[in-house]
Amino acid sequence: MTHGQHQPVLVEECVEALALRPDGLYLDATFGRGGHSRAILARLGPAGRLLGIDRDPEAVAVGAVLARQDARFTMVQASFSRAAEVAGRYGVAGRIDGLLLDLGVSSPQLDDPGRGFSFSADGPLDMRMDPQTGESAAQWLGHASEADMVSVLRELGEERYAGRIARAIRHARLARPILTTRALAALCEAAVPTREPGKHPATRTFQAIRIYINRELDELAACLAQVCELLAARDGEHAGGAGAAPGTTAGGRLAVISFHSLEDRIVKRFIRDQARGEQFPRGVPVTADRSNPKLRPIGKAIHASPKEVAANPRSRSAVLRVAERLP
Ligand SMILES: C[S@@+](CC[C@H](N)C(=O)[O-])C[C@H]1O[C@@H](n2cnc3c(N)ncnc32)[C@H](O)[C@@H]1O
């Protein structure tokens, strides 16, 4: 793959999961380089519409070019935690037929040393998906308490040597600030006493700091909390859209691709809770309409085929979950 490109994962599976209607209205809330967006547009007719969101200005620039070429597409720079606000601005709240989240970072973000996401090339230790907002990784490491660093590395990176790494960072920054990816990677190499096969000792630390700096789990939870208001909740008269099971209504679909268990757990629980509806104390008799479930899970978690994993190793950890808005 050449620098600047992103090989999208589970594209066919996503297209199928979204049960695309040619005249439907879709939201790709993680546009990236537009791999999924282009696949969606290819299946939409002239009346179909797609809104793309990304918080990375480089992704937005690519989306802006696509928007000039295809009048059915609109690109917006925003965090997906503000999806409802964006949808409100474009008058599409409650009308969306399919919402896609392909979480994590894109290959161009990882591959550009200037973005500071990768330990394999030297660059400024930034790691922000939107470099115009918030604190960079270097800024955070400059002032974070040892206890905060330990909890970030442990909870978001599942790093067993979190204590050693945090201590090493605190000592190192007394001498000079940690400003580059290489400096942080070298600290991790020295602090981690064991080696996992095929894994750089800084892998977990970089993942944890990236998730923390970009508030990735909070962003996901905030976006999911808006999903039911965004998706079209159709009644029976509109039933029968492509992909809808016979006898069911075809409400808007949610498709989320996660790349690690922390994200997947949030998605799985969200779908489960929305499918259960409101919980009442045990023993209180509740009719189905009072529990008011908002989503119905569609199938089980979907993984990349061995063929896709062979062609694109990034797809190995991808998990796609799908749900449909209930009336
Ligand atoms: C894995 S890539 C998506 C790739 C895309 N599906 C494609 O085919 O090119 C994830 C993208 O989501 C964006 N992103 C991640 N978290 C975001 C958030 N909270 N709000 C908006 N965009 C976000 C990243 O900037 C990145 O461009």
mmCIF file of C-alpha atoms and ligand atoms in Angstrom:
data_model
loop_
_atom_site.group_PDB
_atom_site.id
_atom_site.type_symbol
_atom_site.label_atom_id
_atom_site.label_comp_id
_atom_site.label_asym_id
_atom_site.label_seq_id
_atom_site.Cartn_x
_atom_site.Cartn_y
_atom_site.Cartn_z
ATOM 1 C CA MET A 1 0.000 0.000 0.000
ATOM 2 C CA THR A 2 1.335 3.416 -0.874
ATOM 3 C CA HIS A 3 1.676 6.197 1.654
ATOM 4 C CA GLY A 4 -1.520 8.188 2.080
ATOM 5 C CA GLN A 5 -3.949 5.377 1.298
ATOM 6 C CA HIS A 6 -6.191 3.404 3.569
ATOM 7 C CA GLN A 7 -7.361 -0.096 2.779
ATOM 8 C CA PRO A 8 -10.874 -0.260 4.196
ATOM 9 C CA VAL A 9 -11.937 -3.378 6.119
ATOM 10 C CA LEU A 10 -15.145 -5.420 5.872
ATOM 11 C CA VAL A 11 -16.466 -3.237 3.047
ATOM 12 C CA GLU A 12 -18.882 -5.750 1.517
ATOM 13 C CA GLU A 13 -20.033 -6.786 4.971
ATOM 14 C CA CYS A 14 -20.745 -3.148 5.892
ATOM 15 C CA VAL A 15 -22.626 -2.472 2.693
ATOM 16 C CA GLU A 16 -24.762 -5.520 3.329
ATOM 17 C CA ALA A 17 -25.184 -4.664 7.017
ATOM 18 C CA LEU A 18 -26.502 -1.212 6.137
ATOM 19 C CA ALA A 19 -29.160 -2.794 3.877
ATOM 20 C CA LEU A 20 -28.669 0.113 1.475
ATOM 21 C CA ARG A 21 -31.725 1.625 -0.204
ATOM 22 C CA PRO A 22 -30.816 3.454 -3.431
ATOM 23 C CA ASP A 23 -32.703 6.565 -2.309
ATOM 24 C CA GLY A 24 -31.591 6.316 1.324
ATOM 25 C CA LEU A 25 -29.791 8.775 3.547
ATOM 26 C CA TYR A 26 -26.516 7.586 5.130
ATOM 27 C CA LEU A 27 -23.949 8.862 7.589
ATOM 28 C CA ASP A 28 -20.314 7.727 7.482
ATOM 29 C CA ALA A 29 -19.096 9.172 10.774
ATOM 30 C CA THR A 30 -15.470 8.035 10.261
ATOM 31 C CA PHE A 31 -14.775 9.085 6.662
ATOM 32 C CA GLY A 32 -10.981 8.525 6.749
ATOM 33 C CA ARG A 33 -10.003 8.201 3.103
ATOM 34 C CA GLY A 34 -13.567 7.356 2.071
ATOM 35 C CA GLY A 35 -13.234 3.651 1.292
ATOM 36 C CA HIS A 36 -16.598 2.831 2.835
ATOM 37 C CA SER A 37 -18.168 6.071 1.629
ATOM 38 C CA ARG A 38 -17.247 5.299 -1.984
ATOM 39 C CA ALA A 39 -18.700 1.788 -1.667
ATOM 40 C CA ILE A 40 -21.936 3.269 -0.304
ATOM 41 C CA LEU A 41 -22.127 5.933 -3.036
ATOM 42 C CA ALA A 42 -21.572 3.255 -5.686
ATOM 43 C CA ARG A 43 -24.824 1.633 -4.575
ATOM 44 C CA LEU A 44 -26.927 4.742 -4.145
ATOM 45 C CA GLY A 45 -29.111 6.126 -6.910
ATOM 46 C CA PRO A 46 -29.374 9.802 -7.886
ATOM 47 C CA ALA A 47 -31.725 10.489 -4.950
ATOM 48 C CA GLY A 48 -29.477 8.844 -2.345
ATOM 49 C CA ARG A 49 -27.501 11.036 0.072
ATOM 50 C CA LEU A 50 -24.368 10.476 2.138
ATOM 51 C CA LEU A 51 -22.993 12.702 4.865
ATOM 52 C CA GLY A 52 -19.350 12.167 5.819
ATOM 53 C CA ILE A 53 -17.851 13.198 9.150
ATOM 54 C CA ASP A 54 -14.236 13.120 10.323
ATOM 55 C CA ARG A 55 -12.338 15.161 12.864
ATOM 56 C CA ASP A 56 -9.042 14.918 11.010
ATOM 57 C CA PRO A 57 -8.490 17.915 8.694
ATOM 58 C CA GLU A 58 -6.556 15.723 6.217
ATOM 59 C CA ALA A 59 -9.494 13.311 5.943
ATOM 60 C CA VAL A 60 -11.838 16.274 5.551
ATOM 61 C CA ALA A 61 -9.715 17.622 2.681
ATOM 62 C CA VAL A 62 -10.083 14.280 0.863
ATOM 63 C CA GLY A 63 -13.829 14.304 1.564
ATOM 64 C CA ALA A 64 -14.129 17.852 0.265
ATOM 65 C CA VAL A 65 -12.691 16.743 -3.094
ATOM 66 C CA LEU A 66 -15.197 13.892 -3.259
ATOM 67 C CA ALA A 67 -18.025 16.294 -2.396
ATOM 68 C CA ARG A 68 -17.047 18.502 -5.369
ATOM 69 C CA GLN A 69 -17.188 15.456 -7.651
ATOM 70 C CA ASP A 70 -20.405 13.926 -6.318
ATOM 71 C CA ALA A 71 -23.369 16.122 -5.423
ATOM 72 C CA ARG A 72 -24.911 13.320 -3.341
ATOM 73 C CA PHE A 73 -22.069 13.609 -0.841
ATOM 74 C CA THR A 74 -21.404 16.220 1.858
ATOM 75 C CA MET A 75 -18.283 16.356 4.055
ATOM 76 C CA VAL A 76 -18.235 17.862 7.533
ATOM 77 C CA GLN A 77 -15.349 18.321 9.961
ATOM 78 C CA ALA A 78 -16.586 17.292 13.387
ATOM 79 C CA SER A 79 -16.155 14.776 16.140
ATOM 80 C CA PHE A 80 -18.719 12.021 15.906
ATOM 81 C CA SER A 81 -19.720 12.778 19.491
ATOM 82 C CA ARG A 82 -21.424 15.796 17.876
ATOM 83 C CA ALA A 83 -23.222 13.743 15.245
ATOM 84 C CA ALA A 84 -26.655 14.861 16.457
ATOM 85 C CA GLU A 85 -25.651 18.521 16.206
ATOM 86 C CA VAL A 86 -24.313 17.958 12.675
ATOM 87 C CA ALA A 87 -27.436 16.015 11.697
ATOM 88 C CA GLY A 88 -29.588 18.827 13.114
ATOM 89 C CA ARG A 89 -27.663 21.382 11.056
ATOM 90 C CA TYR A 90 -28.308 19.390 7.877
ATOM 91 C CA GLY A 91 -31.915 18.574 8.772
ATOM 92 C CA VAL A 92 -31.371 14.801 8.789
ATOM 93 C CA ALA A 93 -31.832 13.887 12.479
ATOM 94 C CA GLY A 94 -34.238 10.965 12.851
ATOM 95 C CA ARG A 95 -34.099 10.326 9.090
ATOM 96 C CA ILE A 96 -30.830 8.402 8.726
ATOM 97 C CA ASP A 97 -31.133 4.986 7.070
ATOM 98 C CA GLY A 98 -27.668 3.843 8.029
ATOM 99 C CA LEU A 99 -24.859 5.057 10.255
ATOM 100 C CA LEU A 100 -21.355 3.636 9.958
ATOM 101 C CA LEU A 101 -18.534 3.890 12.494
ATOM 102 C CA ASP A 102 -15.175 2.410 11.468
ATOM 103 C CA LEU A 103 -13.269 3.164 14.649
ATOM 104 C CA GLY A 104 -9.638 3.861 15.407
ATOM 105 C CA VAL A 105 -6.962 5.453 13.264
ATOM 106 C CA SER A 106 -6.471 5.287 9.515
ATOM 107 C CA SER A 107 -3.319 4.056 7.786
ATOM 108 C CA PRO A 108 -2.386 7.564 6.563
ATOM 109 C CA GLN A 109 -2.550 8.788 10.169
ATOM 110 C CA LEU A 110 -0.341 5.905 11.343
ATOM 111 C CA ASP A 111 2.062 6.068 8.425
ATOM 112 C CA ASP A 112 2.798 9.795 8.549
ATOM 113 C CA PRO A 113 5.652 10.281 11.058
ATOM 114 C CA GLY A 114 4.571 13.907 11.396
ATOM 115 C CA ARG A 115 1.350 12.841 13.150
ATOM 116 C CA GLY A 116 3.233 11.067 15.929
ATOM 117 C CA PHE A 117 1.065 7.943 16.107
ATOM 118 C CA SER A 118 3.755 5.425 15.307
ATOM 119 C CA PHE A 119 6.773 4.172 17.217
ATOM 120 C CA SER A 120 8.379 2.827 14.062
ATOM 121 C CA ALA A 121 9.312 6.208 12.596
ATOM 122 C CA ASP A 122 10.561 9.278 14.413
ATOM 123 C CA GLY A 123 8.352 12.319 14.619
ATOM 124 C CA PRO A 124 6.800 14.820 17.019
ATOM 125 C CA LEU A 125 4.873 13.041 19.761
ATOM 126 C CA ASP A 126 1.457 14.443 18.856
ATOM 127 C CA MET A 127 -1.139 11.659 18.281
ATOM 128 C CA ARG A 128 -4.136 13.985 17.939
ATOM 129 C CA MET A 129 -6.588 13.037 15.197
ATOM 130 C CA ASP A 130 -7.507 16.713 15.110
ATOM 131 C CA PRO A 131 -4.193 18.500 15.692
ATOM 132 C CA GLN A 132 -6.044 21.795 16.196
ATOM 133 C CA THR A 133 -7.837 20.613 19.315
ATOM 134 C CA GLY A 134 -6.773 19.527 22.774
ATOM 135 C CA GLU A 135 -3.464 18.440 24.157
ATOM 136 C CA SER A 136 -0.763 16.505 22.284
ATOM 137 C CA ALA A 137 0.718 13.316 23.744
ATOM 138 C CA ALA A 138 3.968 15.212 24.459
ATOM 139 C CA GLN A 139 2.088 17.924 26.352
ATOM 140 C CA TRP A 140 0.211 15.375 28.423
ATOM 141 C CA LEU A 141 3.340 13.359 29.235
ATOM 142 C CA GLY A 142 4.948 16.623 30.325
ATOM 143 C CA HIS A 143 2.603 17.073 33.277
ATOM 144 C CA ALA A 144 0.626 13.847 33.905
ATOM 145 C CA SER A 145 0.981 12.364 37.375
ATOM 146 C CA GLU A 146 2.589 8.958 37.629
ATOM 147 C CA ALA A 147 -0.713 7.530 38.939
ATOM 148 C CA ASP A 148 -2.643 8.912 35.936
ATOM 149 C CA MET A 149 -0.095 7.499 33.507
ATOM 150 C CA VAL A 150 -0.294 4.099 35.213
ATOM 151 C CA SER A 151 -4.069 3.996 34.983
ATOM 152 C CA VAL A 152 -4.092 5.078 31.316
ATOM 153 C CA LEU A 153 -1.458 2.490 30.339
ATOM 154 C CA ARG A 154 -3.157 -0.229 32.346
ATOM 155 C CA GLU A 155 -6.769 0.450 31.409
ATOM 156 C CA LEU A 156 -6.385 1.517 27.779
ATOM 157 C CA GLY A 157 -3.301 -0.506 26.824
ATOM 158 C CA GLU A 158 -3.620 -3.482 29.147
ATOM 159 C CA GLU A 159 0.097 -2.926 29.742
ATOM 160 C CA ARG A 160 1.345 -5.103 32.603
ATOM 161 C CA TYR A 161 4.450 -2.962 33.027
ATOM 162 C CA ALA A 162 2.446 0.259 33.325
ATOM 163 C CA GLY A 163 4.135 1.109 36.644
ATOM 164 C CA ARG A 164 7.651 0.726 35.290
ATOM 165 C CA ILE A 165 6.911 2.709 32.143
ATOM 166 C CA ALA A 166 5.197 5.555 34.025
ATOM 167 C CA ARG A 167 8.129 5.771 36.445
ATOM 168 C CA ALA A 168 10.600 5.813 33.550
ATOM 169 C CA ILE A 169 8.663 8.643 31.904
ATOM 170 C CA ARG A 170 8.560 10.683 35.124
ATOM 171 C CA HIS A 171 12.313 10.268 35.643
ATOM 172 C CA ALA A 172 13.196 10.960 32.026
ATOM 173 C CA ARG A 173 11.184 14.180 31.837
ATOM 174 C CA LEU A 174 13.106 15.630 34.785
ATOM 175 C CA ALA A 175 16.161 15.696 32.519
ATOM 176 C CA ARG A 176 14.390 16.762 29.322
ATOM 177 C CA PRO A 177 10.841 16.784 27.939
ATOM 178 C CA ILE A 178 9.747 13.717 25.917
ATOM 179 C CA LEU A 179 8.905 15.277 22.594
ATOM 180 C CA THR A 180 9.392 12.577 19.977
ATOM 181 C CA THR A 181 7.956 9.160 19.183
ATOM 182 C CA ARG A 182 11.463 7.704 19.164
ATOM 183 C CA ALA A 183 12.188 9.027 22.676
ATOM 184 C CA LEU A 184 9.003 7.443 24.051
ATOM 185 C CA ALA A 185 9.597 4.163 22.183
ATOM 186 C CA ALA A 186 13.155 3.981 23.577
ATOM 187 C CA LEU A 187 11.881 4.568 27.116
ATOM 188 C CA CYS A 188 9.390 1.708 26.716
ATOM 189 C CA GLU A 189 12.052 -0.593 25.286
ATOM 190 C CA ALA A 190 14.233 0.035 28.319
ATOM 191 C CA ALA A 191 11.400 -0.217 30.875
ATOM 192 C CA VAL A 192 9.644 -3.367 29.600
ATOM 193 C CA PRO A 193 11.641 -6.382 30.806
ATOM 194 C CA THR A 194 10.031 -9.020 28.570
ATOM 195 C CA ARG A 195 9.216 -9.273 24.874
ATOM 196 C CA GLU A 196 5.928 -10.393 23.283
ATOM 197 C CA PRO A 197 6.552 -12.200 20.012
ATOM 198 C CA GLY A 198 6.037 -9.935 17.015
ATOM 199 C CA LYS A 199 5.155 -6.949 19.214
ATOM 200 C CA HIS A 200 7.281 -3.886 19.871
ATOM 201 C CA PRO A 201 7.467 -3.176 23.632
ATOM 202 C CA ALA A 202 5.968 0.282 22.995
ATOM 203 C CA THR A 203 2.852 -1.047 21.214
ATOM 204 C CA ARG A 204 0.562 -1.041 24.239
ATOM 205 C CA THR A 205 1.846 2.310 25.510
ATOM 206 C CA PHE A 206 1.277 4.007 22.152
ATOM 207 C CA GLN A 207 -2.214 2.504 21.868
ATOM 208 C CA ALA A 208 -3.142 3.598 25.396
ATOM 209 C CA ILE A 209 -1.885 7.162 24.993
ATOM 210 C CA ARG A 210 -3.564 7.517 21.599
ATOM 211 C CA ILE A 211 -6.922 6.336 22.973
ATOM 212 C CA TYR A 212 -6.544 8.669 25.953
ATOM 213 C CA ILE A 213 -5.424 11.758 24.015
ATOM 214 C CA ASN A 214 -8.290 11.381 21.540
ATOM 215 C CA ARG A 215 -10.834 10.424 24.237
ATOM 216 C CA GLU A 216 -11.748 7.553 21.940
ATOM 217 C CA LEU A 217 -13.939 5.595 24.347
ATOM 218 C CA ASP A 218 -15.804 8.699 25.556
ATOM 219 C CA GLU A 219 -16.339 9.756 21.940
ATOM 220 C CA LEU A 220 -17.751 6.341 21.104
ATOM 221 C CA ALA A 221 -20.088 6.277 24.092
ATOM 222 C CA ALA A 222 -21.272 9.821 23.330
ATOM 223 C CA CYS A 223 -21.958 8.977 19.694
ATOM 224 C CA LEU A 224 -23.823 5.780 20.526
ATOM 225 C CA ALA A 225 -25.989 7.723 22.972
ATOM 226 C CA GLN A 226 -27.265 9.751 19.985
ATOM 227 C CA VAL A 227 -27.758 6.869 17.570
ATOM 228 C CA CYS A 228 -31.395 6.134 18.371
ATOM 229 C CA GLU A 229 -32.343 9.786 17.792
ATOM 230 C CA LEU A 230 -30.428 9.854 14.512
ATOM 231 C CA LEU A 231 -31.690 6.664 12.887
ATOM 232 C CA ALA A 232 -35.029 6.539 11.118
ATOM 233 C CA ALA A 233 -37.559 4.639 13.230
ATOM 234 C CA ARG A 234 -40.052 3.549 10.621
ATOM 235 C CA ASP A 235 -43.459 2.121 11.240
ATOM 236 C CA GLY A 236 -44.833 -0.902 9.367
ATOM 237 C CA GLU A 237 -46.010 1.013 6.332
ATOM 238 C CA HIS A 238 -42.411 1.608 5.211
ATOM 239 C CA ALA A 239 -41.383 -1.956 5.914
ATOM 240 C CA GLY A 240 -39.511 -4.142 3.516
ATOM 241 C CA GLY A 241 -36.387 -2.206 2.585
ATOM 242 C CA ALA A 242 -33.557 -4.213 1.048
ATOM 243 C CA GLY A 243 -32.130 -6.623 3.585
ATOM 244 C CA ALA A 244 -35.083 -6.423 5.959
ATOM 245 C CA ALA A 245 -36.299 -9.786 7.146
ATOM 246 C CA PRO A 246 -39.824 -10.616 5.996
ATOM 247 C CA GLY A 247 -42.470 -9.276 8.341
ATOM 248 C CA THR A 248 -40.182 -6.772 10.048
ATOM 249 C CA THR A 249 -39.970 -3.022 9.707
ATOM 250 C CA ALA A 250 -36.875 -1.603 8.100
ATOM 251 C CA GLY A 251 -35.630 1.031 10.492
ATOM 252 C CA GLY A 252 -32.251 2.710 10.112
ATOM 253 C CA ARG A 253 -29.216 0.540 10.623
ATOM 254 C CA LEU A 254 -26.159 0.996 12.799
ATOM 255 C CA ALA A 255 -22.896 -0.701 11.775
ATOM 256 C CA VAL A 256 -19.817 -0.369 13.980
ATOM 257 C CA ILE A 257 -16.352 -1.780 13.332
ATOM 258 C CA SER A 258 -14.186 -2.021 16.459
ATOM 259 C CA PHE A 259 -10.524 -2.884 16.578
ATOM 260 C CA HIS A 260 -10.034 -3.803 20.200
ATOM 261 C CA SER A 261 -11.993 -5.307 23.036
ATOM 262 C CA LEU A 262 -12.484 -2.032 24.925
ATOM 263 C CA GLU A 263 -14.419 -0.553 22.006
ATOM 264 C CA ASP A 264 -16.228 -3.744 21.147
ATOM 265 C CA ARG A 265 -17.441 -4.159 24.725
ATOM 266 C CA ILE A 266 -19.007 -0.680 24.662
ATOM 267 C CA VAL A 267 -20.746 -1.391 21.343
ATOM 268 C CA LYS A 268 -21.946 -4.832 22.388
ATOM 269 C CA ARG A 269 -23.376 -3.560 25.687
ATOM 270 C CA PHE A 270 -25.008 -0.592 24.015
ATOM 271 C CA ILE A 271 -26.822 -2.781 21.487
ATOM 272 C CA ARG A 272 -27.803 -5.248 24.198
ATOM 273 C CA ASP A 273 -29.179 -2.498 26.459
ATOM 274 C CA GLN A 274 -31.121 -0.814 23.658
ATOM 275 C CA ALA A 275 -32.538 -4.173 22.599
ATOM 276 C CA ARG A 276 -33.696 -4.863 26.172
ATOM 277 C CA GLY A 277 -35.303 -1.485 26.512
ATOM 278 C CA GLU A 278 -36.050 0.178 29.793
ATOM 279 C CA GLN A 279 -35.400 -2.000 32.822
ATOM 280 C CA PHE A 280 -37.965 -2.103 35.611
ATOM 281 C CA PRO A 281 -37.435 -3.487 39.126
ATOM 282 C CA ARG A 282 -37.843 -7.244 39.383
ATOM 283 C CA GLY A 283 -41.427 -8.318 39.993
ATOM 284 C CA VAL A 284 -42.983 -5.241 38.367
ATOM 285 C CA PRO A 285 -45.240 -6.525 35.570
ATOM 286 C CA VAL A 286 -44.214 -4.756 32.350
ATOM 287 C CA THR A 287 -45.806 -5.001 28.942
ATOM 288 C CA ALA A 288 -43.509 -5.052 25.900
ATOM 289 C CA ASP A 289 -44.589 -1.547 24.829
ATOM 290 C CA ARG A 290 -43.542 -0.100 28.204
ATOM 291 C CA SER A 291 -40.048 -1.523 28.023
ATOM 292 C CA ASN A 292 -39.765 0.222 24.623
ATOM 293 C CA PRO A 293 -36.680 -1.409 23.078
ATOM 294 C CA LYS A 294 -35.059 0.886 20.528
ATOM 295 C CA LEU A 295 -32.762 -1.446 18.613
ATOM 296 C CA ARG A 296 -32.735 -5.009 17.431
ATOM 297 C CA PRO A 297 -29.378 -6.725 16.938
ATOM 298 C CA ILE A 298 -28.843 -8.038 13.421
ATOM 299 C CA GLY A 299 -26.907 -11.304 13.421
ATOM 300 C CA LYS A 300 -23.778 -11.981 15.415
ATOM 301 C CA ALA A 301 -20.425 -10.217 15.440
ATOM 302 C CA ILE A 302 -18.811 -10.351 11.987
ATOM 303 C CA HIS A 303 -15.073 -10.902 11.482
ATOM 304 C CA ALA A 304 -12.896 -10.556 8.392
ATOM 305 C CA SER A 305 -12.538 -13.662 6.242
ATOM 306 C CA PRO A 306 -9.157 -15.451 6.178
ATOM 307 C CA LYS A 307 -8.755 -14.097 2.643
ATOM 308 C CA GLU A 308 -9.215 -10.505 3.790
ATOM 309 C CA VAL A 309 -6.888 -11.009 6.773
ATOM 310 C CA ALA A 310 -4.216 -12.371 4.411
ATOM 311 C CA ALA A 311 -4.601 -9.352 2.118
ATOM 312 C CA ASN A 312 -4.945 -6.768 4.887
ATOM 313 C CA PRO A 313 -3.484 -7.765 8.284
ATOM 314 C CA ARG A 314 -5.185 -4.742 9.893
ATOM 315 C CA SER A 315 -8.517 -6.530 9.442
ATOM 316 C CA ARG A 316 -7.453 -9.335 11.799
ATOM 317 C CA SER A 317 -8.786 -7.572 14.887
ATOM 318 C CA ALA A 318 -11.851 -5.984 13.244
ATOM 319 C CA VAL A 319 -15.283 -6.834 14.677
ATOM 320 C CA LEU A 320 -18.441 -5.565 12.998
ATOM 321 C CA ARG A 321 -21.684 -5.316 14.962
ATOM 322 C CA VAL A 322 -24.986 -4.375 13.415
ATOM 323 C CA ALA A 323 -28.342 -3.277 14.793
ATOM 324 C CA GLU A 324 -31.596 -1.897 13.421
ATOM 325 C CA ARG A 325 -33.745 0.894 14.826
ATOM 326 C CA LEU A 326 -37.108 -0.351 15.972
ATOM 327 C CA PRO A 327 -40.302 1.679 15.434
HETATM 328 C C1 LIG B 1 -10.260 3.564 10.562
HETATM 329 S S1 LIG B 1 -10.367 5.163 9.931
HETATM 330 C C2 LIG B 1 -11.756 5.084 8.848
HETATM 331 C C3 LIG B 1 -11.394 4.667 7.474
HETATM 332 C C4 LIG B 1 -12.522 4.787 6.474
HETATM 333 N N1 LIG B 1 -13.633 3.917 6.784
HETATM 334 C C5 LIG B 1 -12.010 4.514 5.085
HETATM 335 O O1 LIG B 1 -12.485 3.556 4.456
HETATM 336 O O2 LIG B 1 -11.144 5.239 4.606
HETATM 337 C C6 LIG B 1 -11.040 6.086 11.247
HETATM 338 C C7 LIG B 1 -11.273 7.543 10.931
HETATM 339 O O3 LIG B 1 -12.167 8.036 11.911
HETATM 340 C C8 LIG B 1 -11.742 9.287 12.348
HETATM 341 N N2 LIG B 1 -12.210 9.420 13.718
HETATM 342 C C9 LIG B 1 -11.838 8.669 14.773
HETATM 343 N N3 LIG B 1 -12.472 9.081 15.875
HETATM 344 C C10 LIG B 1 -13.274 10.106 15.501
HETATM 345 C C11 LIG B 1 -14.196 10.930 16.189
HETATM 346 N N4 LIG B 1 -14.411 10.798 17.498
HETATM 347 N N5 LIG B 1 -14.878 11.857 15.483
HETATM 348 C C12 LIG B 1 -14.669 11.984 14.141
HETATM 349 N N6 LIG B 1 -13.797 11.247 13.445
HETATM 350 C C13 LIG B 1 -13.111 10.314 14.117
HETATM 351 C C14 LIG B 1 -10.249 9.271 12.225
HETATM 352 O O4 LIG B 1 -9.741 10.581 12.072
HETATM 353 C C15 LIG B 1 -10.035 8.400 10.986
HETATM 354 O O5 LIG B 1 -9.951 9.207 9.839
#
